[in-house]
Coordinates of C-alpha atoms in Angstrom, one line a residue:
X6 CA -12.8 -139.3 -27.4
X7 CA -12.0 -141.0 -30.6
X8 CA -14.7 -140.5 -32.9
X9 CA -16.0 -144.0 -34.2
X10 CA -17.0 -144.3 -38.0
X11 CA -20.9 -145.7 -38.3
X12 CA -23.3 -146.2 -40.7
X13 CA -25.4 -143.6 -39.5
X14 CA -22.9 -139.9 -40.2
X15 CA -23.5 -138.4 -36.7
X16 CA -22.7 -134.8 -35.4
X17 CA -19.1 -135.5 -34.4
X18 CA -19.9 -132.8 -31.5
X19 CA -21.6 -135.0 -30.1
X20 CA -20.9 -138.4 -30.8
X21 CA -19.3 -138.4 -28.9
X22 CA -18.4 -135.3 -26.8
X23 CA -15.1 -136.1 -25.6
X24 CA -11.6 -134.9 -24.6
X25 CA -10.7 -136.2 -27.9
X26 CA -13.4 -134.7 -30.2
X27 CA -13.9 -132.3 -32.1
X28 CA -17.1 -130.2 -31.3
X29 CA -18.5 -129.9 -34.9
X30 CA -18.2 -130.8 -38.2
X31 CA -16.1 -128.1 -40.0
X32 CA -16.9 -125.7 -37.3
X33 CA -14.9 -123.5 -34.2
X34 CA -16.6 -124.0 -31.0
X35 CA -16.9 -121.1 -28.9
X36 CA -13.4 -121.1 -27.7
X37 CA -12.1 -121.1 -30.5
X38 CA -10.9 -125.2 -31.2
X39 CA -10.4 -126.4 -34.3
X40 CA -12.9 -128.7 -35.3
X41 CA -12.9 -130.5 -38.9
X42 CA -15.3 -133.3 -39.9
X43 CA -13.8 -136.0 -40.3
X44 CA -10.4 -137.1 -39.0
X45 CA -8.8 -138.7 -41.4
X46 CA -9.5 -135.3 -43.9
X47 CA -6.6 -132.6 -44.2
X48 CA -6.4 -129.5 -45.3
X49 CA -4.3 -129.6 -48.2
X50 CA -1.2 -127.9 -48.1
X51 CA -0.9 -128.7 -44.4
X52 CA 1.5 -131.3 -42.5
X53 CA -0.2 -134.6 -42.0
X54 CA 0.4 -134.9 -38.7
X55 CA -0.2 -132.6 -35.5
X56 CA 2.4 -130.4 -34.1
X57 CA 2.4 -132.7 -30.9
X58 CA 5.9 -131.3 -30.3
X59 CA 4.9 -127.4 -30.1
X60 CA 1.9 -128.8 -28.1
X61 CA 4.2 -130.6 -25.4
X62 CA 6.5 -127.7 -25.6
X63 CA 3.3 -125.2 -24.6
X64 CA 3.1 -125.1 -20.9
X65 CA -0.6 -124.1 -21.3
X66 CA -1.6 -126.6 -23.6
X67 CA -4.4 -128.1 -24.0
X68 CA -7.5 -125.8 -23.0
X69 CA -10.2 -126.8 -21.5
X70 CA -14.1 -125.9 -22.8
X71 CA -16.9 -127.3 -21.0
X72 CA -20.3 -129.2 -22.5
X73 CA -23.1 -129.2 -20.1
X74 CA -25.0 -132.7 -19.2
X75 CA -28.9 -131.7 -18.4
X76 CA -31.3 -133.6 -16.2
X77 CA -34.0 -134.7 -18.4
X78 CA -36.5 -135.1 -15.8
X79 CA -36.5 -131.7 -14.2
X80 CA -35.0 -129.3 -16.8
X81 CA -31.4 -128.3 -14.9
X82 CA -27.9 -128.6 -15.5
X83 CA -26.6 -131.8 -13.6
X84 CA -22.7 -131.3 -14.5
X85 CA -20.3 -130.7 -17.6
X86 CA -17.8 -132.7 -19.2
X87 CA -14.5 -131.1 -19.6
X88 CA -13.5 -131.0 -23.3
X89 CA -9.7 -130.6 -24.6
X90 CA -8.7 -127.8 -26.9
X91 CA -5.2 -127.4 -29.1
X92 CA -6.2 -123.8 -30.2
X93 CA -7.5 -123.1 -34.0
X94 CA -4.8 -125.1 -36.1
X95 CA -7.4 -127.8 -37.8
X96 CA -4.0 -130.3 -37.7
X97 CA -4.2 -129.9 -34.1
X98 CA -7.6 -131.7 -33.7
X99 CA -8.2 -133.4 -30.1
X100 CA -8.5 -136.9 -31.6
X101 CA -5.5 -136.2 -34.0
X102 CA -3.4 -135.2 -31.5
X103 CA -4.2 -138.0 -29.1
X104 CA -3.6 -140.5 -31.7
X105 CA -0.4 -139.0 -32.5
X106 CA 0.9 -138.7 -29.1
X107 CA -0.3 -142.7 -28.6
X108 CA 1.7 -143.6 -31.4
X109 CA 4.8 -142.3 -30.2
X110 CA 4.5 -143.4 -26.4
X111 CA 3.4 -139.7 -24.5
X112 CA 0.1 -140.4 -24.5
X113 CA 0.0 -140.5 -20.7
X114 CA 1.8 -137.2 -20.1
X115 CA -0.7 -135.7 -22.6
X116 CA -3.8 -137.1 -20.8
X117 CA -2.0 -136.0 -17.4
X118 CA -2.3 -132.6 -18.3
X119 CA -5.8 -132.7 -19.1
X120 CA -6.5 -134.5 -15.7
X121 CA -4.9 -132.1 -13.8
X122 CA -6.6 -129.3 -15.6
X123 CA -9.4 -131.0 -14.9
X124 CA -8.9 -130.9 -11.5
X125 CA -8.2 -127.4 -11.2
X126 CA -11.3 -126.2 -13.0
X127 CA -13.5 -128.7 -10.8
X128 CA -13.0 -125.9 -7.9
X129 CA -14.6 -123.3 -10.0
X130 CA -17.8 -125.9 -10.7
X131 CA -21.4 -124.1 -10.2
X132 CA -22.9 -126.0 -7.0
X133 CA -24.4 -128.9 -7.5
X134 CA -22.7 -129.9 -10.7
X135 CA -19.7 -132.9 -11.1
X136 CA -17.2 -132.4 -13.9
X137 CA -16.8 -135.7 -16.3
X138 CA -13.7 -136.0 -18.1
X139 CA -12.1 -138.4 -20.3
X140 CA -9.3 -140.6 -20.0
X141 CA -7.8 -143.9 -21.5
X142 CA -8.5 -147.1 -19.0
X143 CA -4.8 -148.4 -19.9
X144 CA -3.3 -145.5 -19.1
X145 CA -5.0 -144.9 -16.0
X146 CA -2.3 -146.8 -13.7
X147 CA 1.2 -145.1 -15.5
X148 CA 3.3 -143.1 -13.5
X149 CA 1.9 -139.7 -15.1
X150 CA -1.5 -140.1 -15.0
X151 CA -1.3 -142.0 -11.3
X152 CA 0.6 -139.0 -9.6
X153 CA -2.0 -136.9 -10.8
X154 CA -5.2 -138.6 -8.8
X155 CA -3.5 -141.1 -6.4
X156 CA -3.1 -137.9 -3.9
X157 CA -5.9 -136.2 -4.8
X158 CA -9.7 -135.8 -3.9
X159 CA -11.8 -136.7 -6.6
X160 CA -15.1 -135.8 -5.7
X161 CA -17.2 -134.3 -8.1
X162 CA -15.3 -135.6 -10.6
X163 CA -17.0 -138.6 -13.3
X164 CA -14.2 -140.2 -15.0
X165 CA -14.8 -141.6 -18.5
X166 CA -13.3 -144.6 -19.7
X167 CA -12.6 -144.0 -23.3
X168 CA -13.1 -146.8 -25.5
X169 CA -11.0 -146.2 -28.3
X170 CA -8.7 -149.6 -27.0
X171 CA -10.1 -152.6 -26.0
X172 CA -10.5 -152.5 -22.0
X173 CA -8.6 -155.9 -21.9
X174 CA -5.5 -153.8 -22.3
X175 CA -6.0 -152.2 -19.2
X176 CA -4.8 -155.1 -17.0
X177 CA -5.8 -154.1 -13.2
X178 CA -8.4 -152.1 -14.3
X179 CA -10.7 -153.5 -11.8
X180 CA -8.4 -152.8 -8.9
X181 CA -7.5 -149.3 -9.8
X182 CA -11.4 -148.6 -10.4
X183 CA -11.8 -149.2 -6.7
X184 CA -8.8 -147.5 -5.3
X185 CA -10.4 -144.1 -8.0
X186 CA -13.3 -144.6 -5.9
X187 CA -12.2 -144.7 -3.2
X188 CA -10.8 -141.2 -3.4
X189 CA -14.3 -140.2 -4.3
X190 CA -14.3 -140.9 -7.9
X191 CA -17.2 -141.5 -10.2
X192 CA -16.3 -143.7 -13.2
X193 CA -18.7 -143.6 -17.0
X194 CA -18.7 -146.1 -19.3
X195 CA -18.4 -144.0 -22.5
X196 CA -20.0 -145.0 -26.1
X197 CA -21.9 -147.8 -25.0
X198 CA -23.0 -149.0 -28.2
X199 CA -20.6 -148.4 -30.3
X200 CA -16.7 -149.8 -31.3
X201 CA -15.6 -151.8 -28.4
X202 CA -18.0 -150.5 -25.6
X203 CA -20.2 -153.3 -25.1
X204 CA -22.4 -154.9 -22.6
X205 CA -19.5 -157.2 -21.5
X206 CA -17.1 -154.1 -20.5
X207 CA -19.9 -153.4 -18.4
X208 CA -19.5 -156.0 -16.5
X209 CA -16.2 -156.0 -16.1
X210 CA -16.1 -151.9 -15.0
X211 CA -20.1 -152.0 -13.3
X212 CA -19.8 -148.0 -14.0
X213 CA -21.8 -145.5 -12.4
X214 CA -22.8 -143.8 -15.7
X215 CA -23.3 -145.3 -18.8
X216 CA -23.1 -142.9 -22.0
X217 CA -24.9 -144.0 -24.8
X218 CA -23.8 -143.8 -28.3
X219 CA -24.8 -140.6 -30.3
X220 CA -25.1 -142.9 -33.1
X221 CA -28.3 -144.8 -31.0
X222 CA -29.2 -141.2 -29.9
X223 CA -29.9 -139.9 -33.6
X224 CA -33.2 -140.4 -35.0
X225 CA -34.2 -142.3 -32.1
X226 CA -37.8 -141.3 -32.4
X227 CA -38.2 -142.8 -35.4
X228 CA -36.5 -146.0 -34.8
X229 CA -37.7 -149.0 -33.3
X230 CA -34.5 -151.1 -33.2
X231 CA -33.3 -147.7 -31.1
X232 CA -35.7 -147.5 -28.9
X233 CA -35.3 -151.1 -27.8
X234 CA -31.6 -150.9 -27.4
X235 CA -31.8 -147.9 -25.6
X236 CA -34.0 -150.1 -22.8
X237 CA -31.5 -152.7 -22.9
X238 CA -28.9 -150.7 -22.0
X239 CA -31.0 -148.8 -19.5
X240 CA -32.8 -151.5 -17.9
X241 CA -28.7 -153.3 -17.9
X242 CA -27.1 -150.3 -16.5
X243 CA -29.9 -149.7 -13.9
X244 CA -29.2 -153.3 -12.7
X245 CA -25.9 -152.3 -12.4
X246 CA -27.0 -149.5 -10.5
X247 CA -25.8 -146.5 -12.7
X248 CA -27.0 -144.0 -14.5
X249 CA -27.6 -143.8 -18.5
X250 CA -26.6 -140.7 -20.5
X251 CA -27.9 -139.9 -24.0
X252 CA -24.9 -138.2 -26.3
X253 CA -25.7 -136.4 -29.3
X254 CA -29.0 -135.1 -28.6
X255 CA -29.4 -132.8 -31.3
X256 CA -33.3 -132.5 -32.4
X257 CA -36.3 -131.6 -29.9
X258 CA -38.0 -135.3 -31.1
X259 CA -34.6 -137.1 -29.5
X260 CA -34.9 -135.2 -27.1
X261 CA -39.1 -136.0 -26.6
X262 CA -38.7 -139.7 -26.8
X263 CA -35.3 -139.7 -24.2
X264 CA -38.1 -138.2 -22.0
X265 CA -40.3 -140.4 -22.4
X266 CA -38.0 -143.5 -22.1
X267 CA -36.6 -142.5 -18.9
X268 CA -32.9 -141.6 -19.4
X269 CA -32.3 -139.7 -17.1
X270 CA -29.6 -137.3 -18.4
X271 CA -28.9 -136.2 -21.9
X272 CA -25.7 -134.0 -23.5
X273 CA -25.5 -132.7 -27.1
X274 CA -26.1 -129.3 -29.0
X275 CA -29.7 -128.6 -28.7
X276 CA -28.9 -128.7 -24.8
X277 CA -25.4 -126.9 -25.0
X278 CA -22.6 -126.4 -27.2
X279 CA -19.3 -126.5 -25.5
X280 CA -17.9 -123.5 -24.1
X281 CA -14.8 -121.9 -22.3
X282 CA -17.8 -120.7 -19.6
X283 CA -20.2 -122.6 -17.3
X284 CA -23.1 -121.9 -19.5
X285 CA -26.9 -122.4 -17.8
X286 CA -29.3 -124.2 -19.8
X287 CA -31.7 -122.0 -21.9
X288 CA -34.6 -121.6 -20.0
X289 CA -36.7 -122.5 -23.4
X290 CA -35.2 -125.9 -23.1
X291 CA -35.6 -125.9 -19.9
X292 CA -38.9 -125.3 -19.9
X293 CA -39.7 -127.8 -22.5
X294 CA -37.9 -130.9 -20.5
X295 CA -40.1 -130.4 -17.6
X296 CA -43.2 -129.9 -19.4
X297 CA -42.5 -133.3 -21.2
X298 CA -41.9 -134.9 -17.6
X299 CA -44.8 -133.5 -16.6
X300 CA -47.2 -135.6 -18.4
X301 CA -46.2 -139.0 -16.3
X302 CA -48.4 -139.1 -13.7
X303 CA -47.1 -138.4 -10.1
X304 CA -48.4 -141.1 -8.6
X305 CA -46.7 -143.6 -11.1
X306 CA -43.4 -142.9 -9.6
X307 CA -41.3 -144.2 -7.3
X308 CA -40.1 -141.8 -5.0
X309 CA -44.7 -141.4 -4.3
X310 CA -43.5 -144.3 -2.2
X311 CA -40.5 -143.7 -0.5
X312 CA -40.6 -143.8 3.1
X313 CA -37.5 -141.0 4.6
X314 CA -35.4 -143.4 7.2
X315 CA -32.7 -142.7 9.7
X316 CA -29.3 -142.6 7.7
X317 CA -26.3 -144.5 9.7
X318 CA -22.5 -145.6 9.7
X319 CA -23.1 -148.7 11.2
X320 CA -19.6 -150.0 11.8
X321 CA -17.8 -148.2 8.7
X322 CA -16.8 -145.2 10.8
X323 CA -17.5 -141.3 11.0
X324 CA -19.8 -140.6 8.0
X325 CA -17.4 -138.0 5.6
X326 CA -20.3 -135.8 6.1
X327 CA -19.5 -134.6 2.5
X328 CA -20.7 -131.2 1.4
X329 CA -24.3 -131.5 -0.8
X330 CA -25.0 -135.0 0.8
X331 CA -28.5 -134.9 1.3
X332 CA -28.6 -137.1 4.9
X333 CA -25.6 -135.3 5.5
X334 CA -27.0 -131.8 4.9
X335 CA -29.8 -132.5 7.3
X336 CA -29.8 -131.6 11.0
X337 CA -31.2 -133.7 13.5
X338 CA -32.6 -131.1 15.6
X339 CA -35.7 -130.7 14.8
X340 CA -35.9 -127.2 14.5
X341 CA -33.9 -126.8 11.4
X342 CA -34.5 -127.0 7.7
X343 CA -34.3 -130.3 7.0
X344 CA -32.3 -130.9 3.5
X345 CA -31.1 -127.4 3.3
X346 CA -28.0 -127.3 0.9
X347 CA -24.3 -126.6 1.8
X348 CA -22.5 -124.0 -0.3
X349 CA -20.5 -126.0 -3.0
X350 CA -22.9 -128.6 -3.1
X351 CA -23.5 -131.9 -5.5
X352 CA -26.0 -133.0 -8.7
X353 CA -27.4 -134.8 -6.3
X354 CA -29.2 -132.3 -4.3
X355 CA -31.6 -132.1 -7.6
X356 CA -32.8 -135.3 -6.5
X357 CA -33.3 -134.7 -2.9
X358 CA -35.4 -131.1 -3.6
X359 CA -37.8 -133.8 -5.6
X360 CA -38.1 -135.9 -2.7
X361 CA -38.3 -133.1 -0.1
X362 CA -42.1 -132.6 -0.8
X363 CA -42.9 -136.4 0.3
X364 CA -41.1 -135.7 3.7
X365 CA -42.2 -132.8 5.3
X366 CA -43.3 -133.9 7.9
X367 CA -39.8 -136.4 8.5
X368 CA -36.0 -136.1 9.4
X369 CA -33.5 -138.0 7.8
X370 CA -30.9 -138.1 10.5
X371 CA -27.4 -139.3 10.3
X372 CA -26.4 -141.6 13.5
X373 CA -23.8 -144.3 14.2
X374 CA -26.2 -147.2 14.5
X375 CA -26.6 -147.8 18.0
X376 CA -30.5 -146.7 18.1
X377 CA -33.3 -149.0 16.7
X378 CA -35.4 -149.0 14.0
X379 CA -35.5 -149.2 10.0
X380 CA -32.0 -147.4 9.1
X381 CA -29.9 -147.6 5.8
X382 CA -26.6 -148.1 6.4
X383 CA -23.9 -146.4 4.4
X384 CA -20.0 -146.3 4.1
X385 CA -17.9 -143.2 5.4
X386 CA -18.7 -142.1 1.8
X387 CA -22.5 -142.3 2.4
X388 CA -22.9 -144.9 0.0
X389 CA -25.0 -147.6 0.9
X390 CA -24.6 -150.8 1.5
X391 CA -26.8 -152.3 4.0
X392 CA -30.2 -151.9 5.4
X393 CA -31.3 -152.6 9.3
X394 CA -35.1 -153.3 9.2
X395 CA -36.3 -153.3 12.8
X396 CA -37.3 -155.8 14.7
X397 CA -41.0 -157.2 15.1
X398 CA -43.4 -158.0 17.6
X399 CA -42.5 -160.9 20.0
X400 CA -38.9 -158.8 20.7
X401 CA -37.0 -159.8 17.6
X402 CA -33.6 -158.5 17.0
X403 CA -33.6 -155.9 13.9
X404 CA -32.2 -157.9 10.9
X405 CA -29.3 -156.4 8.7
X406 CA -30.0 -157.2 4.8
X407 CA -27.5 -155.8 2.2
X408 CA -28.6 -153.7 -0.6
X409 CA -29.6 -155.1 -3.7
X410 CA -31.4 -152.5 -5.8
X411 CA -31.3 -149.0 -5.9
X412 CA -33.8 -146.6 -7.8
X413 CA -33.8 -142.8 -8.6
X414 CA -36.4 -140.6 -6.8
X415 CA -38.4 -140.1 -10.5
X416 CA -38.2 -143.2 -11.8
X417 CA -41.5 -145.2 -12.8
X418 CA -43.1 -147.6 -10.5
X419 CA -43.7 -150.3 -13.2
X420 CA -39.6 -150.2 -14.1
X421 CA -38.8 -150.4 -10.4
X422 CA -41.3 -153.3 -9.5
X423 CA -39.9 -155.5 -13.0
X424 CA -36.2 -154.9 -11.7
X425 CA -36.9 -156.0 -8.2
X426 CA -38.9 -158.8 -9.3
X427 CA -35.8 -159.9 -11.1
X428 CA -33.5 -159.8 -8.3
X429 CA -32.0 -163.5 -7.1
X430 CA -34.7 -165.1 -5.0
X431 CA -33.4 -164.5 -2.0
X432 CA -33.6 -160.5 -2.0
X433 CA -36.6 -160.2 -4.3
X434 CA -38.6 -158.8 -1.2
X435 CA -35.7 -156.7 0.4
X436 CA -36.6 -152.8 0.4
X437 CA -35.6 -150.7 -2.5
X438 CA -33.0 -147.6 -1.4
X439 CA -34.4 -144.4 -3.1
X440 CA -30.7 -142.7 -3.7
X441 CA -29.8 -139.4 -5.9
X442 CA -27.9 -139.2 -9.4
X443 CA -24.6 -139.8 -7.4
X444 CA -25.7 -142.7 -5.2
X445 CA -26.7 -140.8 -1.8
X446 CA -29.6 -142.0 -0.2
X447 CA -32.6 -140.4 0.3
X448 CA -35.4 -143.0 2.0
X449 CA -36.6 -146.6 1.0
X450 CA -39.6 -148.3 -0.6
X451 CA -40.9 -151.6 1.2
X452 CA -42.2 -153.9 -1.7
X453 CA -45.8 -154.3 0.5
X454 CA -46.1 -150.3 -0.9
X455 CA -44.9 -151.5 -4.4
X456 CA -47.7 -154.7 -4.8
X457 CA -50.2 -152.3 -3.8
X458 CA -49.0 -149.8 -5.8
X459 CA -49.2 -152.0 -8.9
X460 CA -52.3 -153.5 -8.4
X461 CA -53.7 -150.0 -8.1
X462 CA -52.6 -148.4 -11.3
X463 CA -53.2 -151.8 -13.1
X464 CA -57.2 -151.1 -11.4
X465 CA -56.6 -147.8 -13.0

């Protein structure tokens, strides 16, 4: 990433932490990258500009470190973001190089390289992690970068649409976000708040993560005008349906009030520094995360309501049955453990273990649609779209509503009940799907359970 200049001086580590910048001010991160404080500073006595050309020429550059990206509700690593490194030389600093190879035209054979390196360390990924990395919307359809995904399966893999250009310049943007999901893609929004990242590219990209600014991350807790644009962004990304993460989280009172706020994943130094190693989260942190989640009553969240449903095709086809899919990773014989996890499974599965404990005594069964009752329908990608709600007394046929709202397993009742009160008047009433960090689903919540709900804790 391209770090942006603001009034607030942020840790350029983490503000933010991408393929493009450097992981500290005046600092080597653990592998070794160069990594000055500012940009536009040179050593004296050095060249201006990067060696791009010894860097093209080096079959092995760039190397990849990796920055983890922590649950904030239950104290685990959810994934990493894969961070470009042009060895010690502080000309050869990931922004400066990137901004030299743009300016002469081999931007995209640059950012092909990192892709595909990418790609190749995503096989290695601890189970139940995805790999984000960063790339440049424009560039996403040229011949370099294309051959690099178009024939490849993504999954697991968050792509991060760096804002360093205007999104406008990407022209088909919205048709090659489809076709990148369709290969099982996941696509951030990254430095939301910041330069050109605004709520209107939002709309135009409807991202599956959102990555908030480091500069709105630091000092947060002692920031009003923060805290509120930190819910606008969440409460516009969760309409959206995707998930916020917090950049730059660098002090244990950021970290408190991102807790207490609900965003639900955070990334910066006091959770990880980047690292040529899939490094675990120290179990101080750790520890600290779910003791600050801890304090929110059970019973105020969501997934206290969720009701486990059969899981089905419909009419999309045979289900991917994707490794880590929690329907997918349940048996319908009744014998077995239901929501086990497959070996090389997903972030998601975090979600599901959560939910597990409300459905012990339920399946979640995969099926093709033919049978009755409640069922969310999903595509081959068990993503869903649709819900069947069965039929009533009298012999009514089962009605099939499409979804309008989705809501992780921890999130709070109150937030839940004010999005789907805001829904078009149509759907207000249509069940919430409970789904997992990356979209799966793991049950429903009538809105009959979410007025009473509400009317209980408001007795309280």
């Amino acid at each position: 990433m391209v770090s942006q200049q603001s009034t607030i001086r942020r840790p350029v580590e983490a503000g933010p932490p991408g393929a493009r910048e450097p992981a500290g001010q005046g600092q080597v991160d653990e592998a070794g990258g160069a990594c000055p404080a500012d940009g536009r500073r040179q050593v004296p006595g050095l060249p201006v500009r990067p060696d791009l050309d010894g860097i093209l020429a080096d079959p092995d550059a760039p190397s990849l470190v990796f920055q983890p990206i922590v649950d904030l509700r239950r104290g685990v690593t959810a994934g990493y973001e894969a961070l470009a490194r042009f060895g010690p030389d502080p000309r050869n600093a990931p922004h400066l190089v990137f901004g030299e190879a743009d300016r002469r035209g081999c931007a995209a054979e640059l950012e092909a390289r990192v892709l595909r390196r990418a790609l190749a360390a995503r096989d290695h990924l601890p189970d139940r992690c995805f790999l984000a990395v960063n790339v440049f919307p424009h560039l996403l359809s040229s011949p370099e970068v294309a051959a690099v995904w178009r024939g490849a399966d993504l999954s697991r893999i968050v792509l991060e649409l760096n804002e360093a250009v205007d999104i406008e310049r990407a022209t088909g943007l919205t048709a090659t976000s489809q076709e990148l999901r369709d290969h099982g893609a996941f696509l951030a929004m990254d430095d939301v708040g910041s330069g050109y990242a605004g709520l209107r590219q939002l709309t135009h990209i409807r991202p599956d993560f959102v990555k908030l600014d480091a500069s709105l991350v630091s000092n947060i807790d002692d920031d009003q005008v923060k805290i509120a644009l930190t819910e606008l962004v969440g409460g516009f990304a969760s309409r959206l349906n995707g998930w916020v993460i917090a950049e730059g989280v660098e002090r244990v009172q950021e970290l408190t009030m991102l807790v207490a706020l609900g965003v639900p994943l955070g990334q910066g130094f006091l959770l990880g520094r980047p690292s040529a190693r899939w490094q675990e989260l120290d179990p101080a942190v750790a520890r600290r995360i779910r003791l600050l989640s801890a304090r929110s009553d059970r019973s105020s969240r969501i997934v206290s309501l969720m009701e486990p449903v059969r899981i089905s095709t419909g009419d999309y086809g045979r289900c991917g049955q994707v490794p880590g899919c929690p329907p997918c990773a349940r048996s319908p014989a009744p014998s077995d453990d239901a929501g086990s996890p497959s070996p090389g499974g997903r972030p998601e599965e975090h979600a599901e273990e959560h939910a597990e404990e409300h459905a012990e005594d339920h399946e979640t069964l995969r099926g093709d649609g033919s049978g009755g009752g409640t069922a969310i329908i999903v595509s081959n990608r068990c993503r869903p779209v649709a819900v069947r709600l069965a039929g009533g007394a009298g012999g009514r046929e089962p009605q099939r509503i499409p979804t309008s709202l989705f809501a992780l397993p921890d999130e709070p009742v109150t937030e839940v009940a004010r999005r789907a009160m805001t829904r078009p008047a149509g759907c207000r009433f249509d069940p919430v799907i409970i789904v997992t960090e990356m979209g799966r689903p793991l049950g429903l919540v009538r809105m009959e359970r979410l007025m009473l709900r509400l009317a209980d804790l408001s007795a309280a």
